[in-house]
PDB file of C-alpha atoms in Angstrom:
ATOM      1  CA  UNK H   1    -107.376 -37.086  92.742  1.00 42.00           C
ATOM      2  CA  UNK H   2    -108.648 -39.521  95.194  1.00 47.00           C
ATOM      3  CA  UNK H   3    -109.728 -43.305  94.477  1.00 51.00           C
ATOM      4  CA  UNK H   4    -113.117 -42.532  95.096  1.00 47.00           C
ATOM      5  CA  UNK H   5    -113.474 -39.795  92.428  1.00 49.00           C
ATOM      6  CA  UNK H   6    -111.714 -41.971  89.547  1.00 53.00           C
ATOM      7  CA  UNK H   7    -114.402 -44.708  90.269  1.00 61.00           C
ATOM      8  CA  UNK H   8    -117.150 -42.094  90.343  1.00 73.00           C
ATOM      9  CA  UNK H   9    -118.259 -42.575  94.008  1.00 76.00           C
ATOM     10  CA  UNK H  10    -118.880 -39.985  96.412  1.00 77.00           C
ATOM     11  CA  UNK H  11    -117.206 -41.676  99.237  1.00 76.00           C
ATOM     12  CA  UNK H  12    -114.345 -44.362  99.138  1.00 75.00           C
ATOM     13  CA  UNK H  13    -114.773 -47.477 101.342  1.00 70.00           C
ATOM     14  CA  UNK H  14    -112.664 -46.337 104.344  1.00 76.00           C
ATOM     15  CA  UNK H  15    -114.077 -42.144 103.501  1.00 80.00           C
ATOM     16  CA  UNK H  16    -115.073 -40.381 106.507  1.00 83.00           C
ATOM     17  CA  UNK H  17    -118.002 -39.054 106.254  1.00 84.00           C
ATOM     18  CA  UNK H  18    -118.827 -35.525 108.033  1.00 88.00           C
ATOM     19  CA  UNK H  19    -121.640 -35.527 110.997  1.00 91.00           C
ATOM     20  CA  UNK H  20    -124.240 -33.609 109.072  1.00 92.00           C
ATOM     21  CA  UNK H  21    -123.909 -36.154 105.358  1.00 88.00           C
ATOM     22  CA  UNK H  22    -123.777 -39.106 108.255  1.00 86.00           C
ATOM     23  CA  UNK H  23    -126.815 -37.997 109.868  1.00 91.00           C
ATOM     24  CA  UNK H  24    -129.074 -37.599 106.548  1.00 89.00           C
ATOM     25  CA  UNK H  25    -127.752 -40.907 104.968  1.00 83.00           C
ATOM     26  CA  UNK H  26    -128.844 -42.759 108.505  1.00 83.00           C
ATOM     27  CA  UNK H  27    -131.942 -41.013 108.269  1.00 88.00           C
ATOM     28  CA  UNK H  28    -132.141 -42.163 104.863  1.00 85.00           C
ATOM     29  CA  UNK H  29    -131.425 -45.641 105.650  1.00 77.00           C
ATOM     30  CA  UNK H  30    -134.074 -45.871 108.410  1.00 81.00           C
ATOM     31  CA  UNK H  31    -137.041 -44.383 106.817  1.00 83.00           C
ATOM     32  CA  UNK H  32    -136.398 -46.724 103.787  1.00 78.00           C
ATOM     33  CA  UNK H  33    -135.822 -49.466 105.724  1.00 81.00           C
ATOM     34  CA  UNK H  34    -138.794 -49.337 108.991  1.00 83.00           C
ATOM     35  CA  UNK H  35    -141.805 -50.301 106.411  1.00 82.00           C
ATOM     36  CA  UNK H  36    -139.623 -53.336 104.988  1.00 84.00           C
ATOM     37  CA  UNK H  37    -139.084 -54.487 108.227  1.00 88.00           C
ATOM     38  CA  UNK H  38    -142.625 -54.229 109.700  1.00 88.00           C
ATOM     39  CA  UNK H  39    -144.329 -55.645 107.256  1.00 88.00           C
ATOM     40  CA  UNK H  40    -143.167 -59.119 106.918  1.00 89.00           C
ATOM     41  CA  UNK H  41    -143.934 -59.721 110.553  1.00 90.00           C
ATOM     42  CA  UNK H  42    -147.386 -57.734 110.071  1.00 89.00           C
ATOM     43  CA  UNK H  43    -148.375 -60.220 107.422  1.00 89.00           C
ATOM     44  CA  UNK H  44    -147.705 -63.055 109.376  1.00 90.00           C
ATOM     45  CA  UNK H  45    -148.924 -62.109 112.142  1.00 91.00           C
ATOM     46  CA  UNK H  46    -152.658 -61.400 110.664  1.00 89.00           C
ATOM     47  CA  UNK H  47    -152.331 -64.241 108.385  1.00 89.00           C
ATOM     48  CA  UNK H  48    -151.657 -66.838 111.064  1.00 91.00           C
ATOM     49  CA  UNK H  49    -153.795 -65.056 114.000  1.00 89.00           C
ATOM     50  CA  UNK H  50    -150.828 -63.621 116.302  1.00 90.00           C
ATOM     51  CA  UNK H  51    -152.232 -60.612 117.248  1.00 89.00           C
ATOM     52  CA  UNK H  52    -150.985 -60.881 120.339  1.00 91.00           C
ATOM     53  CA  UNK H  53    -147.715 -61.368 119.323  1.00 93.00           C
ATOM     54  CA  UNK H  54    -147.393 -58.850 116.111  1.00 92.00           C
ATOM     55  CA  UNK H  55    -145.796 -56.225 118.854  1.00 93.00           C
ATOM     56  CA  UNK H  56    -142.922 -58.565 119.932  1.00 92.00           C
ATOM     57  CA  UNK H  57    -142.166 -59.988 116.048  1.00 91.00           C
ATOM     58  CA  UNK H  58    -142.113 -55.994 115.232  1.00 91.00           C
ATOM     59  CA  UNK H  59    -139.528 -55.546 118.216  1.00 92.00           C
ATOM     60  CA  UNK H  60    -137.571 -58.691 117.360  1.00 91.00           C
ATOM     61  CA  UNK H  61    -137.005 -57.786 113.306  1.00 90.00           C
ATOM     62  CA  UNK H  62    -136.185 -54.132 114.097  1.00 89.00           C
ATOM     63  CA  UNK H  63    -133.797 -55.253 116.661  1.00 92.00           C
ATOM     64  CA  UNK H  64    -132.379 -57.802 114.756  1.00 89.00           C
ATOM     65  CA  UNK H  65    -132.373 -55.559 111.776  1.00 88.00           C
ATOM     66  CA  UNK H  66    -130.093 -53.052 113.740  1.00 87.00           C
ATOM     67  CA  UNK H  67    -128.079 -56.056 115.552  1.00 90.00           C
ATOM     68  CA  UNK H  68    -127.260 -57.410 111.720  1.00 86.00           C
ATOM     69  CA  UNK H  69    -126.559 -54.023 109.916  1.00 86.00           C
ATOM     70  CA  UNK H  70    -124.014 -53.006 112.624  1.00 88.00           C
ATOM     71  CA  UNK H  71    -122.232 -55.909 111.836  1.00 87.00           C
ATOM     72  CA  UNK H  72    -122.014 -55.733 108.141  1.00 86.00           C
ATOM     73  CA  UNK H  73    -120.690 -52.217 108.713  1.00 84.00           C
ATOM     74  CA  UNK H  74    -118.195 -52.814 111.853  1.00 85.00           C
ATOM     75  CA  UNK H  75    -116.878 -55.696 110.030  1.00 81.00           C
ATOM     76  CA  UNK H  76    -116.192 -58.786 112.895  1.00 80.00           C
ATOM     77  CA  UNK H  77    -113.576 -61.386 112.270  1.00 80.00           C
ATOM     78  CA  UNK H  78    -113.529 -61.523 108.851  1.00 75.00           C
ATOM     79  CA  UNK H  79    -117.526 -61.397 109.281  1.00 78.00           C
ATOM     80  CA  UNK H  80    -119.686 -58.977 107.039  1.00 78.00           C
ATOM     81  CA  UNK H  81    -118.765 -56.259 104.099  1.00 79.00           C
ATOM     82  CA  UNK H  82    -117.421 -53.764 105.801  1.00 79.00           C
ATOM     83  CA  UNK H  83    -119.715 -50.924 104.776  1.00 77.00           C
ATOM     84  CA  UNK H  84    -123.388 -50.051 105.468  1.00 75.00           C
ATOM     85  CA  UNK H  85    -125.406 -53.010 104.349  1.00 79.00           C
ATOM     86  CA  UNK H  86    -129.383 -52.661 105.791  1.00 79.00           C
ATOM     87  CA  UNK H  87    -129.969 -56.179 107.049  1.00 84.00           C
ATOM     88  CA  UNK H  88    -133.685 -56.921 107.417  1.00 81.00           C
ATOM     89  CA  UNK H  89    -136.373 -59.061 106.978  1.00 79.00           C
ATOM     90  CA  UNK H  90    -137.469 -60.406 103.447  1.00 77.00           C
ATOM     91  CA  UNK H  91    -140.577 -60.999 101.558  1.00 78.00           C
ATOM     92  CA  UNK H  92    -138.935 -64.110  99.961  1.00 77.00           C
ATOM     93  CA  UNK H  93    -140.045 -66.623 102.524  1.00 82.00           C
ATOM     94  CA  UNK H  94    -143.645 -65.250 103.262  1.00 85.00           C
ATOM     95  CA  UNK H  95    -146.117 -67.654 101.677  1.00 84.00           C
ATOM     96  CA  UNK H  96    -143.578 -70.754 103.131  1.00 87.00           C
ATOM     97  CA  UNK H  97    -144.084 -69.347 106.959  1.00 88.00           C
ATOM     98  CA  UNK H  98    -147.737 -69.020 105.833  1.00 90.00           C
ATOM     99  CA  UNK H  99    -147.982 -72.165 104.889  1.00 90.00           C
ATOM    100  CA  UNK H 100    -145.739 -73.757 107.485  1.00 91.00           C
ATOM    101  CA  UNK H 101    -147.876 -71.463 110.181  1.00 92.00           C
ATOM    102  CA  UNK H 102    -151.210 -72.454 108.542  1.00 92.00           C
ATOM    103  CA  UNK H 103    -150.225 -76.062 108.653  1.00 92.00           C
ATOM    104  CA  UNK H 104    -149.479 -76.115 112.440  1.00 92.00           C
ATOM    105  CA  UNK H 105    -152.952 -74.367 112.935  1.00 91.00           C
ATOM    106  CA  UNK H 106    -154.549 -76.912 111.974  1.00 92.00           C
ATOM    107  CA  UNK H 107    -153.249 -79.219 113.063  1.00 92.00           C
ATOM    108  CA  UNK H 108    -154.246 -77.414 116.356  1.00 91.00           C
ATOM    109  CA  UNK H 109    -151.465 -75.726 117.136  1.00 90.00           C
ATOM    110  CA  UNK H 110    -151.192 -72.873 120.025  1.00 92.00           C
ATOM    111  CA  UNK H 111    -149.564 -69.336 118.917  1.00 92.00           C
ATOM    112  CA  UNK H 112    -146.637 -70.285 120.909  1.00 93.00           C
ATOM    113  CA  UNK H 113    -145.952 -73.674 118.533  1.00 94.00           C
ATOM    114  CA  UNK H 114    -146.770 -71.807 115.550  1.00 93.00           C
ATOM    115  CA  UNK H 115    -143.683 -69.560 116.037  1.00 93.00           C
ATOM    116  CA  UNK H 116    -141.430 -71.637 117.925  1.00 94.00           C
ATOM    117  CA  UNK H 117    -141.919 -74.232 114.645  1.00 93.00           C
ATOM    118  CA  UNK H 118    -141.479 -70.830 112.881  1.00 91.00           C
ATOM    119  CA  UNK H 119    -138.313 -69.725 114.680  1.00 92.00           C
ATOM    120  CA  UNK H 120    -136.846 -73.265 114.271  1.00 93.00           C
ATOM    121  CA  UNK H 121    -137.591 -73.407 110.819  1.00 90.00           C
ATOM    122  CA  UNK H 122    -135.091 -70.082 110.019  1.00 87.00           C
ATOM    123  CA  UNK H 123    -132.810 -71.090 112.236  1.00 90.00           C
ATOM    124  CA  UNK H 124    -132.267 -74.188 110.284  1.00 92.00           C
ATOM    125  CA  UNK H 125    -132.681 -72.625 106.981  1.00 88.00           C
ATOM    126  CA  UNK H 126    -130.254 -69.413 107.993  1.00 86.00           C
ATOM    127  CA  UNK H 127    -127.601 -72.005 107.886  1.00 90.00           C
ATOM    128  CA  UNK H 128    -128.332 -72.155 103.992  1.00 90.00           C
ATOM    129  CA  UNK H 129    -126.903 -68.549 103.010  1.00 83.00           C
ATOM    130  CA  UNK H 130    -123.933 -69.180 105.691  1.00 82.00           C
ATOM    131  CA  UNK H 131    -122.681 -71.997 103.611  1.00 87.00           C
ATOM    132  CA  UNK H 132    -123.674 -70.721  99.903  1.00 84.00           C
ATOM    133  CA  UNK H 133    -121.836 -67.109 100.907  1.00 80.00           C
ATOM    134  CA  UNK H 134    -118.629 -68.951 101.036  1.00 81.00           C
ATOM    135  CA  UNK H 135    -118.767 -69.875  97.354  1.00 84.00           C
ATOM    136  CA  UNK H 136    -120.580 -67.017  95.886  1.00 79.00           C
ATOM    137  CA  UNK H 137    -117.901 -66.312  93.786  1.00 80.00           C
ATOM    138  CA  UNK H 138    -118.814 -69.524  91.216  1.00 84.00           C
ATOM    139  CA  UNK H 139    -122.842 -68.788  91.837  1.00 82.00           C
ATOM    140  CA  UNK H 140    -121.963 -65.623  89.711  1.00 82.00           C
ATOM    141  CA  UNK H 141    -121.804 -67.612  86.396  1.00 83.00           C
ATOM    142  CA  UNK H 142    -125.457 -69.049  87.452  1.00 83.00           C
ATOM    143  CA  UNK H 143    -127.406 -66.499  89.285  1.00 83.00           C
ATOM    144  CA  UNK H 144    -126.504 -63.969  86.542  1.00 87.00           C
ATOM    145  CA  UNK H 145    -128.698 -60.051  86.538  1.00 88.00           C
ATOM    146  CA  UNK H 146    -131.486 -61.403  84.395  1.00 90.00           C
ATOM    147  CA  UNK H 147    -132.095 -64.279  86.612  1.00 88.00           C
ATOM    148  CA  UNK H 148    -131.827 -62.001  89.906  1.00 87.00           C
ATOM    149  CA  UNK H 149    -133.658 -59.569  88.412  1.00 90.00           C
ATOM    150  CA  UNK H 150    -136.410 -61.720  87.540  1.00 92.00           C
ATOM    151  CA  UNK H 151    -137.061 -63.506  91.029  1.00 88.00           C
ATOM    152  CA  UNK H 152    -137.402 -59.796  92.549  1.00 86.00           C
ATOM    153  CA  UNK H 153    -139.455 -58.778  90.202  1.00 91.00           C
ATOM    154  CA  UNK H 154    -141.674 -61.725  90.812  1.00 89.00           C
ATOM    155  CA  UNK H 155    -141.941 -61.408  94.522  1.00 83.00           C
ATOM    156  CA  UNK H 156    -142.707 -57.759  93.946  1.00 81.00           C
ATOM    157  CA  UNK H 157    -145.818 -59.162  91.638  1.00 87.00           C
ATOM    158  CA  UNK H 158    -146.531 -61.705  94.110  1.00 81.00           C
ATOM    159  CA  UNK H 159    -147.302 -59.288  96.665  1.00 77.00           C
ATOM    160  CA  UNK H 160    -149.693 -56.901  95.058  1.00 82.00           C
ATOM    161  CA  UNK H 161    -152.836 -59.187  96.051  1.00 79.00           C
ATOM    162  CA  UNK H 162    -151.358 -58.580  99.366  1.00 74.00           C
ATOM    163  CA  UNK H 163    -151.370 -54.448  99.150  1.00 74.00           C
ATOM    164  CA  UNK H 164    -154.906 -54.902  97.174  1.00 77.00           C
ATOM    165  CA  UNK H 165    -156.112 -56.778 100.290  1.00 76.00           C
ATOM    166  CA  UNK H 166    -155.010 -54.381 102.983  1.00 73.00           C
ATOM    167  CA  UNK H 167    -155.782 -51.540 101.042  1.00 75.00           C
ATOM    168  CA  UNK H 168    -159.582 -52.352 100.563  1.00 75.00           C
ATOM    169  CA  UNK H 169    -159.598 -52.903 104.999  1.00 72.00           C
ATOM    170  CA  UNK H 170    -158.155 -56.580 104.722  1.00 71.00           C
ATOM    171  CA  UNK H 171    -159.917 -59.997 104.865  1.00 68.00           C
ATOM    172  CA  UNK H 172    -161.978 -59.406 108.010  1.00 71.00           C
ATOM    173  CA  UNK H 173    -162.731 -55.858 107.241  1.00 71.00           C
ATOM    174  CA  UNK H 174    -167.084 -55.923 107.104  1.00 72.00           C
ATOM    175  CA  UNK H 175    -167.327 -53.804 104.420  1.00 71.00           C
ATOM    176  CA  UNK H 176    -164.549 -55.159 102.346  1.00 65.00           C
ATOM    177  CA  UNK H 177    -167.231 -56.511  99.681  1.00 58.00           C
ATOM    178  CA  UNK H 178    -169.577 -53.726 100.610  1.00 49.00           C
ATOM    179  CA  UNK H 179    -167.054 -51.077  99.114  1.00 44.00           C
ATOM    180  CA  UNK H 180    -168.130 -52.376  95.259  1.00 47.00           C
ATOM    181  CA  UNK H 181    -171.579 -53.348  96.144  1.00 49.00           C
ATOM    182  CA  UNK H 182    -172.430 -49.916  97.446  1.00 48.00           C
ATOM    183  CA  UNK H 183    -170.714 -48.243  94.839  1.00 46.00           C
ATOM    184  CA  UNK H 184    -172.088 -49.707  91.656  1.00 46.00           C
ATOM    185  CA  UNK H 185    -175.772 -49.570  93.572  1.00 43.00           C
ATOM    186  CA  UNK H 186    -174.694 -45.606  93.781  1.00 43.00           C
ATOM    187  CA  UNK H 187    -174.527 -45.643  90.099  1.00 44.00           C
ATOM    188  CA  UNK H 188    -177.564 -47.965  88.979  1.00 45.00           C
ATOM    189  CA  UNK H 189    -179.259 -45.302  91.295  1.00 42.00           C
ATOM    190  CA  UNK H 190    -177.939 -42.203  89.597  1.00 43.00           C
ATOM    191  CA  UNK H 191    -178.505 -43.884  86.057  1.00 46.00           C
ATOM    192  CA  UNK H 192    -182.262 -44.320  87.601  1.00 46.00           C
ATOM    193  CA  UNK H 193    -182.836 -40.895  88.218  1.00 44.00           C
ATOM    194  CA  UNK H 194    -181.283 -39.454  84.896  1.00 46.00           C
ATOM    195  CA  UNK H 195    -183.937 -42.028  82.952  1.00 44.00           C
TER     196      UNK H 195
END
């Protein structure tokens, strides 16, 4: 019996896997994976007035995305896990880009220094995981499941006003308020008629 089937896994870290399993697991991977990754940089985007550039921070994250996740998987001096790890954009910094990007508006900022103080911003702050990933070992004892757990389930609860907003047509939709007006005049109307 292999080592994969006494752990319970379907494939073992160095498995190969046939074309046809490869294929549908990719699939699987990018399907899951293309909304995460768009929607960070839609957000911002809208939030922050970069219409013009929503196309290009779509481009960059999906590339980026791919760029990443082949290097978890190819495994590069020592240099990411080895196996298929989807690298992508997070939800976890959102309202601090907001707010960084709102900040820069106005203080009258163009759309080109509201994302190269963006872009500057990670770049500094990517150097935080680089240097916490080399002791994650003793963040273990800290950062246990019910603590992880909890900060993703927050930033999932975070982000329903979000999904509320876009799903009622967004902030500059004109009949965002209209929706509710028009529908409780609907009933006050039928109530009318059945007096």
């Amino acid at each position: 019996m292999s080592q994969s089937h006494e752990k319970g896994l379907l494939y073992g870290l160095d498995a190969r896997i046939g074309p046809v399993p490869a294929f549908f697991a990719a699939l699987q991977h990018l399907l899951a994976s293309v909304v995460g990754i768009i929607t960070p940089p839609l957000i911002i985007g809208s939030v922050l007035g970069l219409q013009a550039y929503i196309p290009y921070l779509i481009s960059m994250s999906l590339f980026v995305s791919g760029l990443g996740t082949f290097l978890q998987a190819r495994r590069f001096a020592g240099v990411g896990a080895g196996m298929i790890c989807l690298q992508g954009t997070s939800f976890a910094f959102l309202g601090v880009l907001i707010s960084g990007g709102m900040m820069m508006k106005a203080r009258g900022g163009s759309p080109e220094e509201i994302l190269a103080m963006l872009f500057g911003c990670n770049l500094v702050a990517a150097l935080i995981p680089i240097l916490i990933s080399r002791c994650v070992g003793q963040l273990r004892k800290v950062l246990t499941p019910v603590v992880t757990g909890t900060v993703i389930t927050l930033i999932g609860i975070s982000l329903i006003k979000v999904s509320m907003t876009d799903w009622a047509g967004g902030h500059n939709a004109r009949d965002f308020w209209r929706a509710g007006q028009s529908g409780a005049g609907c009933a006050d109307a039928a109530g009318d008629r059945g007096a």
